[in-house]
Amino acid sequence: MAYLLRFLPLLLLSITACQNRADQSGSPQQSNFYRDVTQTSLPAEALSGLSMDAGVADIDADGDLDIVIANEFRPNILLLNRGDGVFTLASDRLPRTERDSEDVGLADFDGDGDLDIVIVSEDDQINEMYLQEDNGSFTDASDRIPVTGTSNALIVSDVNGDGQPDLLIGNNGQNRILINTGGQFMDDTDRRLPWRDDVTQDLELGDVDGDGDLDLLVGNEDANQLLFNNGSGVFRDAPEGTLPYRAEPEETREADLGDVDGDGDLDILFANVRAFVSSASPKNRLLINDGSGRFQDVSGDALPGYDDNSFDGDFFDLDGDGDLDIITSNSNGPTYRELSPYRVYLNDGKGHFTDAPSGFLPEGIAGSGFDTEQADFNGDGKPDLFFASRGTPDQLIFRR
């Protein structure tokens, strides 16, 4: 699940000039913002997987950012960065399991000073936990997670304020909160969450009501939810009317929080699909916060209305002008493996989004997109993009 001056008009003029020159010469359009380094920076194993999610962190503690990829019924992948954004395969450090892996969480769960891995799984209902050893390999400690479920979403956060990373898991059925007790986990759901029988696809945390604690946004296969934190990690339903609903069902695969209009509070993006809810509208939604955690739907006026199946949607500053833009990872077709566009919507600084000009992303950047991660992979101080794709090659582009 994303942050002075606004140079957008000048940037758009530059892109348009470059585009016009390319059109006149008949040569391929080149992006002024990004360059495709997939073939030179990713190993072949990352180009042929079934990637559902990616986690980014300095796994081997060498000062650069590595990538963990959750694969669907294939072994998960660990990619180690050599420091300049070129990755080598290190999956031999992971237990070779083949789960229906869906979402990745990275943290030092056992308090030994290195990063560990948790991955939640859907169809086979076996959540995975891998603890990093001193030699950089990982051992299976999945028995420390005391719950099973048809799980699609995971957040790592210190829920109870004791300094240890806890787990929030989104399920088909009751979602769960697991409290870390020194590398072991205790199910504390009954005390901390209301009971719901939903099909949850995403969870996000953020202070939406401005009271200084993290609230919980739940993206569901209909009837998304907002839960307010009482300050001690106990979540309760927000008042009725806080989240606007639309007439037709909404099948949300990803929710994101960010201040898109520059007023100091968190707004919401719902990335939607029509996959398992036949009457759902796949159009994405943009909700603007009034400052108290109450939202207004401005999608029709402020967001392009495509009918893509957006399995991911993120607020990132993609053009470097200091405000949050939107990128959606899309997967169309009957089996959701069709080569589909990654769409970029640029922010005018006030929360109104328009399509990025043709050529904003490098030519050929498309896939069966399920996740996009933004991070400085090559250490030049500029944010790059990694695209995790289900059944089509993952891709990596560097910011120019």
Coordinates of N, CA, C and O in Angstrom, one line a residue, residues 203-299:
L203 N -6.3 -4.2 3.4 CA -6.4 -3.5 4.7 C -5.3 -2.3 4.6 O -4.3 -2.5 4.0
E204 N -5.7 -1.2 5.1 CA -4.8 0.0 5.1 C -5.0 0.7 6.5 O -6.1 0.8 7.0
L205 N -3.9 1.2 7.0 CA -3.9 2.0 8.2 C -3.5 3.4 8.0 O -2.6 3.7 7.2
G206 N -4.2 4.4 8.6 CA -3.9 5.8 8.5 C -4.8 6.6 9.5 O -5.9 6.1 9.9
D207 N -4.3 7.7 9.9 CA -5.0 8.6 10.8 C -6.0 9.4 10.0 O -5.8 10.6 9.6
V208 N -7.2 8.9 9.7 CA -8.2 9.6 8.9 C -9.0 10.6 9.6 O -9.5 11.5 9.0
D209 N -9.1 10.4 10.9 CA -9.9 11.4 11.7 C -9.1 12.4 12.5 O -9.6 13.3 13.2
G210 N -7.8 12.4 12.3 CA -6.9 13.4 12.8 C -6.7 13.4 14.3 O -6.4 14.5 14.9
D211 N -7.0 12.3 15.0 CA -6.8 12.2 16.4 C -5.5 11.6 16.9 O -5.3 11.4 18.1
G212 N -4.6 11.4 16.0 CA -3.3 11.0 16.4 C -3.0 9.5 16.4 O -1.9 9.0 16.7
D213 N -4.1 8.6 16.1 CA -3.8 7.2 16.1 C -4.2 6.7 14.7 O -4.8 7.4 13.9
L214 N -3.9 5.4 14.4 CA -4.1 4.8 13.1 C -5.5 4.1 13.0 O -5.8 3.2 13.8
D215 N -6.3 4.6 12.1 CA -7.6 3.9 11.8 C -7.4 2.9 10.7 O -6.4 2.8 10.0
L216 N -8.5 2.1 10.6 CA -8.4 0.9 9.7 C -9.4 1.0 8.6 O -10.6 1.1 8.8
L217 N -8.9 1.0 7.3 CA -9.7 1.0 6.1 C -9.7 -0.4 5.6 O -8.7 -1.0 5.4
V218 N -10.9 -0.9 5.3 CA -11.1 -2.3 4.9 C -11.7 -2.3 3.5 O -12.8 -1.8 3.3
G219 N -10.9 -2.9 2.5 CA -11.4 -3.0 1.1 C -12.0 -4.4 1.0 O -11.3 -5.4 1.1
N220 N -13.3 -4.5 0.6 CA -14.1 -5.7 0.6 C -14.6 -6.0 -0.8 O -14.7 -5.1 -1.7
E221 N -15.1 -7.2 -1.0 CA -15.9 -7.5 -2.2 C -17.4 -7.1 -1.9 O -18.3 -7.9 -1.9
D222 N -17.5 -5.8 -1.7 CA -18.7 -5.1 -1.5 C -18.8 -4.6 0.0 O -18.3 -5.2 0.9
A223 N -19.3 -3.4 0.1 CA -19.5 -2.8 1.5 C -18.1 -2.6 2.2 O -17.8 -3.2 3.2
N224 N -17.3 -1.7 1.6 CA -16.0 -1.4 2.3 C -16.3 -0.8 3.6 O -17.4 -0.2 3.9
Q225 N -15.3 -0.8 4.5 CA -15.5 -0.4 5.9 C -14.4 0.6 6.3 O -13.3 0.5 5.9
L226 N -14.8 1.5 7.3 CA -13.8 2.3 8.0 C -14.0 2.1 9.5 O -15.2 2.2 10.0
L227 N -12.9 1.7 10.2 CA -13.0 1.5 11.6 C -12.1 2.5 12.3 O -10.9 2.6 11.9
F228 N -12.6 3.2 13.3 CA -11.9 4.2 14.1 C -11.2 3.5 15.2 O -11.7 2.6 15.9
N229 N -9.9 3.9 15.5 CA -9.1 3.4 16.6 C -9.4 4.2 17.8 O -9.5 5.5 17.8
N230 N -9.6 3.6 19.0 CA -9.9 4.3 20.2 C -8.6 4.8 20.9 O -8.7 5.4 22.0
G231 N -7.5 4.6 20.2 CA -6.2 5.1 20.8 C -5.4 4.0 21.4 O -4.2 4.2 21.7
S232 N -6.0 2.9 21.6 CA -5.2 1.7 22.2 C -5.2 0.5 21.3 O -5.0 -0.6 21.8
G233 N -5.5 0.7 20.1 CA -5.5 -0.4 19.1 C -6.8 -1.3 19.2 O -6.8 -2.4 18.7
V234 N -7.9 -0.7 19.7 CA -9.2 -1.3 19.6 C -10.0 -0.5 18.5 O -10.1 0.7 18.6
F235 N -10.6 -1.3 17.5 CA -11.2 -0.6 16.4 C -12.7 -0.8 16.4 O -13.2 -1.9 16.7
R236 N -13.5 0.2 16.1 CA -14.9 0.2 16.1 C -15.4 0.9 14.8 O -14.8 1.7 14.3
D237 N -16.6 0.4 14.4 CA -17.2 1.0 13.2 C -17.3 2.5 13.2 O -17.7 3.1 14.2
A238 N -16.9 3.2 12.2 CA -17.1 4.6 12.0 C -18.6 4.9 12.0 O -19.4 4.0 11.6
P239 N -19.0 6.1 12.3 CA -20.4 6.4 12.3 C -21.0 6.2 10.9 O -20.3 6.4 9.9
E240 N -22.3 5.9 10.9 CA -23.0 5.7 9.6 C -22.9 7.0 8.8 O -23.0 8.1 9.3
G241 N -22.7 6.8 7.5 CA -22.5 7.9 6.6 C -21.1 8.4 6.4 O -20.9 9.3 5.6
T242 N -20.2 7.9 7.2 CA -18.8 8.3 7.1 C -18.2 8.0 5.7 O -17.5 8.8 5.1
L243 N -18.4 6.8 5.2 CA -18.0 6.4 3.9 C -19.2 6.4 3.0 O -20.2 5.7 3.2
P244 N -19.2 7.1 1.8 CA -20.3 7.1 0.9 C -20.3 5.8 0.1 O -19.2 5.3 -0.3
Y245 N -21.4 5.2 -0.1 CA -21.5 4.0 -0.9 C -22.2 4.4 -2.2 O -23.0 5.3 -2.3
R246 N -22.0 3.5 -3.3 CA -22.7 3.8 -4.5 C -23.8 2.8 -4.7 O -23.9 1.8 -4.0
A247 N -24.7 3.0 -5.7 CA -25.9 2.2 -5.8 C -25.5 0.7 -6.2 O -26.1 -0.2 -5.7
E248 N -24.6 0.6 -7.2 CA -24.2 -0.8 -7.6 C -23.1 -1.3 -6.7 O -22.4 -0.6 -6.0
P249 N -23.0 -2.6 -6.6 CA -21.9 -3.2 -5.8 C -20.5 -2.8 -6.2 O -20.3 -2.4 -7.3
E250 N -19.6 -2.8 -5.2 CA -18.3 -2.4 -5.4 C -17.3 -3.5 -4.9 O -17.3 -3.9 -3.8
E251 N -16.6 -4.1 -5.9 CA -15.6 -5.1 -5.6 C -14.2 -4.5 -5.5 O -13.5 -4.4 -6.6
T252 N -13.8 -4.2 -4.4 CA -12.5 -3.5 -4.2 C -11.4 -4.5 -3.9 O -11.5 -5.3 -3.1
R253 N -10.3 -4.3 -4.7 CA -9.1 -5.2 -4.5 C -8.0 -4.5 -3.8 O -7.2 -5.1 -3.2
E254 N -8.0 -3.1 -3.8 CA -7.0 -2.4 -3.2 C -7.5 -1.0 -2.7 O -8.3 -0.4 -3.4
A255 N -7.2 -0.6 -1.5 CA -7.5 0.7 -1.0 C -6.2 1.4 -0.6 O -5.2 0.8 -0.1
D256 N -6.2 2.7 -0.8 CA -5.0 3.5 -0.5 C -5.4 4.8 0.2 O -6.5 5.3 -0.1
L257 N -4.5 5.3 1.0 CA -4.7 6.5 1.7 C -3.6 7.5 1.4 O -2.5 7.1 1.3
G258 N -4.0 8.8 1.1 CA -3.0 9.8 0.9 C -3.7 11.2 0.8 O -4.9 11.3 0.5
D259 N -3.0 12.2 1.1 CA -3.5 13.6 1.0 C -3.3 14.1 -0.4 O -2.3 14.6 -0.8
V260 N -4.4 13.9 -1.2 CA -4.3 14.3 -2.6 C -4.6 15.8 -2.9 O -4.2 16.3 -3.9
D261 N -5.3 16.4 -2.0 CA -5.7 17.8 -2.3 C -5.0 18.8 -1.4 O -5.3 20.0 -1.4
G262 N -3.9 18.3 -0.7 CA -3.0 19.2 0.0 C -3.6 19.9 1.2 O -3.1 21.0 1.7
D263 N -4.7 19.4 1.8 CA -5.3 20.0 3.0 C -5.0 19.4 4.3 O -5.5 19.8 5.3
G264 N -4.0 18.5 4.3 CA -3.5 18.0 5.5 C -4.2 16.7 6.1 O -3.8 16.3 7.2
D265 N -5.2 16.2 5.4 CA -5.9 15.0 5.9 C -5.8 13.9 4.8 O -5.4 14.2 3.6
L266 N -6.1 12.7 5.1 CA -6.0 11.5 4.3 C -7.2 11.3 3.5 O -8.3 11.2 4.0
D267 N -7.1 11.2 2.1 CA -8.1 10.8 1.2 C -8.0 9.4 0.8 O -7.0 8.7 1.2
I268 N -9.0 8.8 0.1 CA -9.1 7.4 -0.2 C -9.2 7.1 -1.7 O -9.9 7.8 -2.4
L269 N -8.4 6.1 -2.1 CA -8.6 5.6 -3.5 C -9.1 4.1 -3.3 O -8.4 3.3 -2.6
F270 N -10.2 3.7 -4.0 CA -10.6 2.4 -4.1 C -10.3 1.9 -5.5 O -10.9 2.4 -6.4
A271 N -9.4 0.9 -5.6 CA -9.1 0.2 -6.9 C -10.1 -1.0 -7.0 O -10.0 -1.9 -6.2
N272 N -10.9 -1.0 -8.1 CA -12.0 -1.9 -8.2 C -11.9 -2.8 -9.4 O -11.2 -2.5 -10.4
V273 N -12.6 -4.0 -9.3 CA -12.6 -4.9 -10.4 C -14.1 -5.5 -10.5 O -14.9 -5.2 -9.6
R274 N -14.3 -6.2 -11.6 CA -15.5 -7.1 -11.7 C -14.9 -8.5 -11.9 O -14.6 -8.8 -13.0
A275 N -14.8 -9.2 -10.8 CA -14.2 -10.6 -10.9 C -15.1 -11.6 -10.4 O -15.5 -12.6 -11.0
F276 N -15.5 -11.5 -9.1 CA -16.3 -12.5 -8.4 C -17.7 -12.0 -8.1 O -18.6 -12.7 -7.6
V277 N -17.9 -10.7 -8.2 CA -19.2 -10.0 -8.0 C -19.7 -9.6 -9.4 O -19.3 -8.5 -9.9
S278 N -20.6 -10.4 -10.0 CA -20.9 -10.2 -11.4 C -21.6 -8.8 -11.7 O -21.5 -8.3 -12.8
S279 N -22.3 -8.2 -10.7 CA -23.0 -7.0 -10.9 C -22.1 -5.8 -10.5 O -22.6 -4.6 -10.5
A280 N -20.9 -6.0 -10.1 CA -20.0 -4.9 -9.6 C -19.6 -4.0 -10.7 O -19.4 -4.5 -11.9
S281 N -19.5 -2.7 -10.5 CA -18.8 -1.8 -11.4 C -17.3 -1.7 -11.2 O -16.9 -1.5 -10.0
P282 N -16.5 -1.9 -12.2 CA -15.1 -1.9 -12.0 C -14.5 -0.5 -11.9 O -13.3 -0.4 -11.7
K283 N -15.3 0.5 -12.0 CA -14.7 1.9 -12.0 C -14.1 2.2 -10.6 O -14.8 1.9 -9.6
N284 N -13.0 2.8 -10.6 CA -12.3 3.1 -9.4 C -13.0 4.3 -8.7 O -13.7 5.1 -9.4
R285 N -12.7 4.5 -7.5 CA -13.4 5.7 -6.8 C -12.4 6.5 -6.0 O -11.4 5.9 -5.4
L286 N -12.6 7.8 -6.0 CA -11.8 8.7 -5.2 C -12.7 9.4 -4.2 O -13.7 10.0 -4.5
L287 N -12.3 9.3 -2.9 CA -13.1 9.9 -1.8 C -12.3 11.0 -1.1 O -11.1 10.7 -0.7
I288 N -12.8 12.2 -0.9 CA -12.1 13.3 -0.3 C -12.6 13.5 1.2 O -13.8 13.5 1.5
N289 N -11.6 13.6 2.1 CA -11.8 13.7 3.5 C -12.2 15.2 3.8 O -11.5 16.1 3.4
D290 N -13.2 15.4 4.7 CA -13.5 16.7 5.1 C -12.7 17.2 6.3 O -12.9 18.3 6.8
G291 N -11.8 16.4 6.8 CA -10.9 16.7 7.9 C -11.2 16.0 9.2 O -10.4 15.9 10.1
S292 N -12.5 15.5 9.2 CA -12.9 14.8 10.4 C -13.0 13.3 10.2 O -13.5 12.6 11.1
G293 N -12.7 12.8 9.0 CA -12.8 11.4 8.7 C -14.1 11.1 8.1 O -14.5 9.9 7.9
R294 N -14.8 12.1 7.5 CA -16.0 11.9 6.8 C -15.7 12.2 5.3 O -15.0 13.2 5.0
F295 N -16.2 11.4 4.4 CA -15.7 11.4 3.0 C -16.8 11.7 2.0 O -18.0 11.4 2.2
Q296 N -16.4 12.4 0.9 CA -17.3 12.7 -0.2 C -16.7 12.0 -1.5 O -15.5 12.1 -1.7
D297 N -17.6 11.4 -2.2 CA -17.2 10.8 -3.5 C -17.1 11.8 -4.6 O -18.1 12.4 -4.9
V298 N -15.9 12.0 -5.1 CA -15.7 13.0 -6.2 C -15.2 12.3 -7.5 O -14.7 13.0 -8.4
S299 N -15.4 11.0 -7.6 CA -14.8 10.2 -8.7 C -15.3 10.8 -10.0 O -14.4 10.9 -11.0

